[in-house]
Amino acid sequence: KQEVTQIPAALSVPEGENLVLNCSFTDSAIYNLQWFRQDPGKGLTSLLLIQSSQREQTSGRLNASLDKSSGRSTLYIAASQPGDSATYLCAVLGSGDKLTFGTGTRLAVRP
Amino acid sequence: GAVVSQHPSRVICKSGTSVKIECRSLDFQATTMFWYRQFPKQSLMLMATSNEGSKATYEQGVEKDKFLINHASLTLSTLTVTSAHPEDSSFYICSAKTSGGAETQYFGPGTRLLVL
C-alpha cells in the first residue's frame, strides 16, 4: 500500500525567504507526482505535475523535483510572499488510477 | 478548459436524512470520476472510483450502501450520503479524468457537509 509523507507538517517563515517542502513515498512504481495548493475550506489548485520519467518541473517561483528511485520529491518556493500561505499537498499516481495524497504542509508566510 | 463543478458547495442537514452531491465535468467527457473525503486538518482519502455506466469501486472501509455513487453520464456523477450522521460531516471532493491511463485528474471545488 502506497504511503505518502510530507515534512514539515507546518512551517512559518518571514516574507522573502526561500523554502523547501518535502514529500516521500514508499512505492516507487508511480506514473507521476503532483503538487497541489489548498486554501482553507477550498478545493485543490494544481501547481506542478512531474511525470515519472522527468526530474523536475518549474512554474514561476515554484520548482519541483522528483527522485523516483529514492521515493522523494521537493517543492522549492523562491522569494515567498504572504499570498503563498496555504496547505501544500503532494500526490502520487499509482496503479489502478489511484492518487494517493500526502499529509500536507501548512505554510504561513509572515509579512 | 477541464473544469469540474460540484453542487452544492455547502450543505447542512439533520441526522438521518440523505444528501446528494453532484459532480459535473463542464467542458469534457469524464469516463472516470473519483470521490474523496477530507476531514479537518487531514489529507484527502479516496472513497471510490466510478466509471460511466458501471458500478463504482469502493476503497476498503467505505460502506457502499451508505455512500451511493451513480455515474449515469459522461459528465455527471452523484454521491448520495444516506442516513447521514454527525461523523459523516466532512469535505467531499470529486475529480474527473478523460480516459484510461495516467491522465490528469481535474478536481472540483469541494462540498462541505455538516450533519447536525
Short mmCIF file of C-alpha atoms in Angstrom, two decimals:
data_model
loop_
_atom_site.label_atom_id
_atom_site.label_comp_id
_atom_site.label_asym_id
_atom_site.label_seq_id
_atom_site.Cartn_x
_atom_site.Cartn_y
_atom_site.Cartn_z
CA LYS A 1 0.00 0.00 0.00
CA GLN A 2 1.36 3.39 -1.03
CA GLU A 3 2.06 5.83 1.78
CA VAL A 4 2.95 9.46 1.22
CA THR A 5 4.51 11.60 3.92
CA GLN A 6 5.21 15.30 3.93
CA ILE A 7 7.70 17.12 6.10
CA PRO A 8 7.37 19.51 7.80
CA ALA A 9 3.72 19.36 8.81
CA ALA A 10 3.71 23.11 9.38
CA LEU A 11 6.06 25.94 8.53
CA SER A 12 6.10 29.64 9.34
CA VAL A 13 8.57 31.91 7.57
CA PRO A 14 9.06 35.65 7.07
CA GLU A 15 8.25 37.10 3.69
CA GLY A 16 11.05 36.83 1.14
CA GLU A 17 12.54 33.57 2.33
CA ASN A 18 13.23 30.67 0.01
CA LEU A 19 11.81 27.43 1.32
CA VAL A 20 11.67 23.72 0.60
CA LEU A 21 8.80 21.34 1.21
CA ASN A 22 9.48 17.63 1.24
CA CYS A 23 7.42 14.67 0.10
CA SER A 24 8.34 10.99 0.34
CA PHE A 25 6.52 7.93 -0.92
CA THR A 26 7.02 4.24 -0.18
CA ASP A 27 6.26 2.64 -3.56
CA SER A 28 8.39 3.94 -6.42
CA ALA A 29 6.11 2.40 -9.08
CA ILE A 30 4.34 5.65 -9.87
CA TYR A 31 3.17 7.27 -13.09
CA ASN A 32 3.51 10.84 -11.91
CA LEU A 33 3.69 13.10 -8.89
CA GLN A 34 1.70 16.25 -8.47
CA TRP A 35 1.88 19.20 -6.10
CA PHE A 36 -1.33 20.97 -5.11
CA ARG A 37 -2.22 24.04 -3.14
CA GLN A 38 -5.30 24.14 -0.92
CA ASP A 39 -6.62 27.28 0.73
CA PRO A 40 -8.75 26.88 3.88
CA GLY A 41 -12.18 25.44 3.08
CA LYS A 42 -11.43 25.35 -0.63
CA GLY A 43 -10.67 22.77 -3.29
CA LEU A 44 -7.33 21.93 -4.85
CA THR A 45 -5.26 24.00 -7.22
CA SER A 46 -2.74 22.01 -9.25
CA LEU A 47 0.70 23.62 -9.16
CA LEU A 48 3.08 21.24 -10.87
CA LEU A 49 2.93 17.74 -12.32
CA ILE A 50 6.07 15.67 -12.85
CA GLN A 51 5.89 12.56 -14.99
CA SER A 52 7.80 9.53 -13.72
CA SER A 53 10.37 9.98 -16.50
CA GLN A 54 11.06 13.59 -15.57
CA ARG A 55 13.38 15.01 -12.91
CA GLU A 56 11.85 18.43 -12.37
CA GLN A 57 9.26 20.98 -13.40
CA THR A 58 9.24 24.74 -12.98
CA SER A 59 6.47 27.31 -12.91
CA GLY A 60 7.31 30.86 -11.93
CA ARG A 61 8.72 30.89 -8.42
CA LEU A 62 7.98 27.19 -7.96
CA ASN A 63 10.30 24.32 -8.77
CA ALA A 64 9.52 20.69 -8.08
CA SER A 65 11.99 17.84 -8.32
CA LEU A 66 11.43 14.10 -8.39
CA ASP A 67 13.79 11.28 -7.46
CA LYS A 68 11.64 8.27 -8.18
CA SER A 69 14.17 5.65 -7.16
CA SER A 70 14.54 7.09 -3.68
CA GLY A 71 10.85 7.95 -3.37
CA ARG A 72 11.32 11.66 -2.82
CA SER A 73 10.13 14.96 -4.19
CA THR A 74 10.76 18.52 -3.13
CA LEU A 75 8.85 21.71 -3.83
CA TYR A 76 11.03 24.79 -3.80
CA ILE A 77 9.34 28.17 -3.37
CA ALA A 78 11.51 31.18 -4.10
CA ALA A 79 11.02 34.59 -2.53
CA SER A 80 7.95 33.59 -0.54
CA GLN A 81 5.02 36.01 -0.26
CA PRO A 82 2.09 36.20 2.20
CA GLY A 83 -0.17 35.09 -0.65
CA ASP A 84 1.69 31.78 -0.69
CA SER A 85 0.17 30.92 2.69
CA ALA A 86 -1.84 27.72 2.22
CA THR A 87 -1.62 23.98 2.67
CA TYR A 88 0.55 22.22 0.10
CA LEU A 89 -0.24 18.63 -0.79
CA CYS A 90 1.74 16.20 -2.87
CA ALA A 91 0.08 13.21 -4.51
CA VAL A 92 1.39 10.24 -6.46
CA LEU A 93 -0.48 8.41 -9.17
CA GLY A 94 -0.06 4.66 -8.95
CA SER A 95 -1.63 1.59 -10.46
CA GLY A 96 -5.40 1.48 -10.87
CA ASP A 97 -5.51 5.25 -11.40
CA LYS A 98 -5.16 5.70 -7.66
CA LEU A 99 -3.98 9.08 -6.49
CA THR A 100 -2.53 8.89 -3.01
CA PHE A 101 -2.20 12.15 -1.16
CA GLY A 102 0.36 13.17 1.40
CA THR A 103 -0.38 14.54 4.82
CA GLY A 104 0.20 18.14 3.73
CA THR A 105 2.40 21.04 4.84
CA ARG A 106 0.64 24.11 6.25
CA LEU A 107 2.63 27.14 5.22
CA ALA A 108 2.32 30.60 6.77
CA VAL A 109 4.33 33.45 5.28
CA ARG A 110 4.52 36.42 7.65
CA PRO A 111 4.55 39.94 6.19
CA GLY B 1 -10.74 24.04 -20.17
CA ALA B 2 -11.07 20.98 -17.92
CA VAL B 3 -13.43 22.50 -15.39
CA VAL B 4 -15.18 20.37 -12.78
CA SER B 5 -18.03 21.75 -10.71
CA GLN B 6 -19.73 20.48 -7.57
CA HIS B 7 -23.15 21.26 -6.21
CA PRO B 8 -23.95 22.21 -3.56
CA SER B 9 -20.84 23.88 -2.23
CA ARG B 10 -22.14 23.66 1.30
CA VAL B 11 -24.97 21.72 2.91
CA ILE B 12 -26.30 21.40 6.43
CA CYS B 13 -28.72 18.59 7.20
CA LYS B 14 -30.31 16.81 10.12
CA SER B 15 -29.09 13.45 11.29
CA GLY B 16 -30.88 10.62 9.50
CA THR B 17 -31.54 12.44 6.26
CA SER B 18 -29.90 11.74 2.90
CA VAL B 19 -27.81 14.23 0.98
CA LYS B 20 -26.94 14.17 -2.71
CA ILE B 21 -23.80 15.83 -4.07
CA GLU B 22 -23.32 16.37 -7.79
CA CYS B 23 -20.03 16.42 -9.67
CA ARG B 24 -20.02 17.66 -13.26
CA SER B 25 -17.34 17.94 -15.90
CA LEU B 26 -18.27 21.12 -17.74
CA ASP B 27 -16.19 21.01 -20.88
CA PHE B 28 -15.01 17.44 -21.30
CA GLN B 29 -16.33 13.94 -21.09
CA ALA B 30 -15.24 12.13 -17.95
CA THR B 31 -15.03 8.40 -18.34
CA THR B 32 -13.83 8.09 -14.75
CA MET B 33 -14.71 10.11 -11.69
CA PHE B 34 -13.29 9.85 -8.20
CA TRP B 35 -14.75 10.79 -4.82
CA TYR B 36 -12.53 11.86 -1.95
CA ARG B 37 -13.25 12.78 1.66
CA GLN B 38 -11.20 15.16 3.74
CA PHE B 39 -11.60 15.53 7.50
CA PRO B 40 -10.37 18.73 9.19
CA LYS B 41 -6.62 19.16 9.02
CA GLN B 42 -6.21 15.81 7.32
CA SER B 43 -5.39 14.86 3.77
CA LEU B 44 -7.70 13.62 1.06
CA MET B 45 -8.70 9.99 1.21
CA LEU B 46 -10.07 8.22 -1.85
CA MET B 47 -13.53 6.81 -1.21
CA ALA B 48 -14.47 5.32 -4.55
CA THR B 49 -13.83 5.27 -8.26
CA SER B 50 -16.70 5.35 -10.71
CA ASN B 51 -16.71 4.61 -14.41
CA GLU B 52 -19.56 5.74 -16.61
CA GLY B 53 -22.23 3.09 -16.93
CA SER B 54 -20.77 0.67 -14.41
CA LYS B 55 -20.77 0.13 -10.67
CA ALA B 56 -18.39 2.11 -8.52
CA THR B 57 -15.34 0.54 -6.93
CA TYR B 58 -15.11 1.38 -3.24
CA GLU B 59 -11.97 1.62 -1.14
CA GLN B 60 -11.54 -0.60 1.86
CA GLY B 61 -13.54 0.63 4.81
CA VAL B 62 -16.00 2.70 2.79
CA GLU B 63 -19.59 1.46 3.08
CA LYS B 64 -21.09 1.18 -0.38
CA ASP B 65 -24.64 1.10 0.98
CA LYS B 66 -24.08 4.33 2.84
CA PHE B 67 -22.28 6.21 0.10
CA LEU B 68 -24.21 5.60 -3.09
CA ILE B 69 -22.43 6.60 -6.28
CA ASN B 70 -24.09 6.94 -9.65
CA HIS B 71 -22.17 7.80 -12.83
CA ALA B 72 -25.02 7.80 -15.29
CA SER B 73 -23.47 10.01 -17.95
CA LEU B 74 -20.06 11.11 -19.17
CA THR B 75 -20.45 14.48 -17.47
CA LEU B 76 -22.20 13.71 -14.20
CA SER B 77 -21.53 11.63 -11.12
CA THR B 78 -23.51 11.83 -7.91
CA LEU B 79 -22.64 10.85 -4.36
CA THR B 80 -25.55 10.26 -2.01
CA VAL B 81 -24.81 10.07 1.70
CA THR B 82 -27.69 8.00 3.06
CA SER B 83 -28.94 8.34 6.63
CA ALA B 84 -26.23 10.85 7.39
CA HIS B 85 -24.80 11.09 10.90
CA PRO B 86 -22.60 13.74 12.51
CA GLU B 87 -19.49 11.61 11.88
CA ASP B 88 -20.17 11.94 8.14
CA SER B 89 -19.54 15.67 8.39
CA SER B 90 -16.60 16.30 6.13
CA PHE B 91 -15.35 17.98 2.97
CA TYR B 92 -16.18 15.89 -0.10
CA ILE B 93 -14.18 16.49 -3.28
CA CYS B 94 -14.64 14.88 -6.66
CA SER B 95 -12.24 14.64 -9.57
CA ALA B 96 -12.63 13.57 -13.16
CA LYS B 97 -10.44 12.38 -15.97
CA THR B 98 -10.99 11.84 -19.62
CA SER B 99 -9.80 8.36 -20.42
CA GLY B 100 -7.88 5.36 -19.25
CA GLY B 101 -4.24 5.53 -18.35
CA ALA B 102 -2.28 8.04 -16.34
CA GLU B 103 -4.30 11.05 -17.36
CA THR B 104 -4.51 14.14 -15.20
CA GLN B 105 -7.38 14.30 -12.75
CA TYR B 106 -9.25 17.59 -12.59
CA PHE B 107 -10.68 18.46 -9.20
CA GLY B 108 -13.94 20.05 -8.22
CA PRO B 109 -14.15 22.84 -5.61
CA GLY B 110 -15.50 20.53 -2.92
CA THR B 111 -18.69 20.27 -0.88
CA ARG B 112 -18.77 20.96 2.83
CA LEU B 113 -21.27 18.69 4.59
CA LEU B 114 -22.36 19.36 8.15
CA VAL B 115 -24.71 16.88 9.78
CA LEU B 116 -26.42 18.14 12.93
#
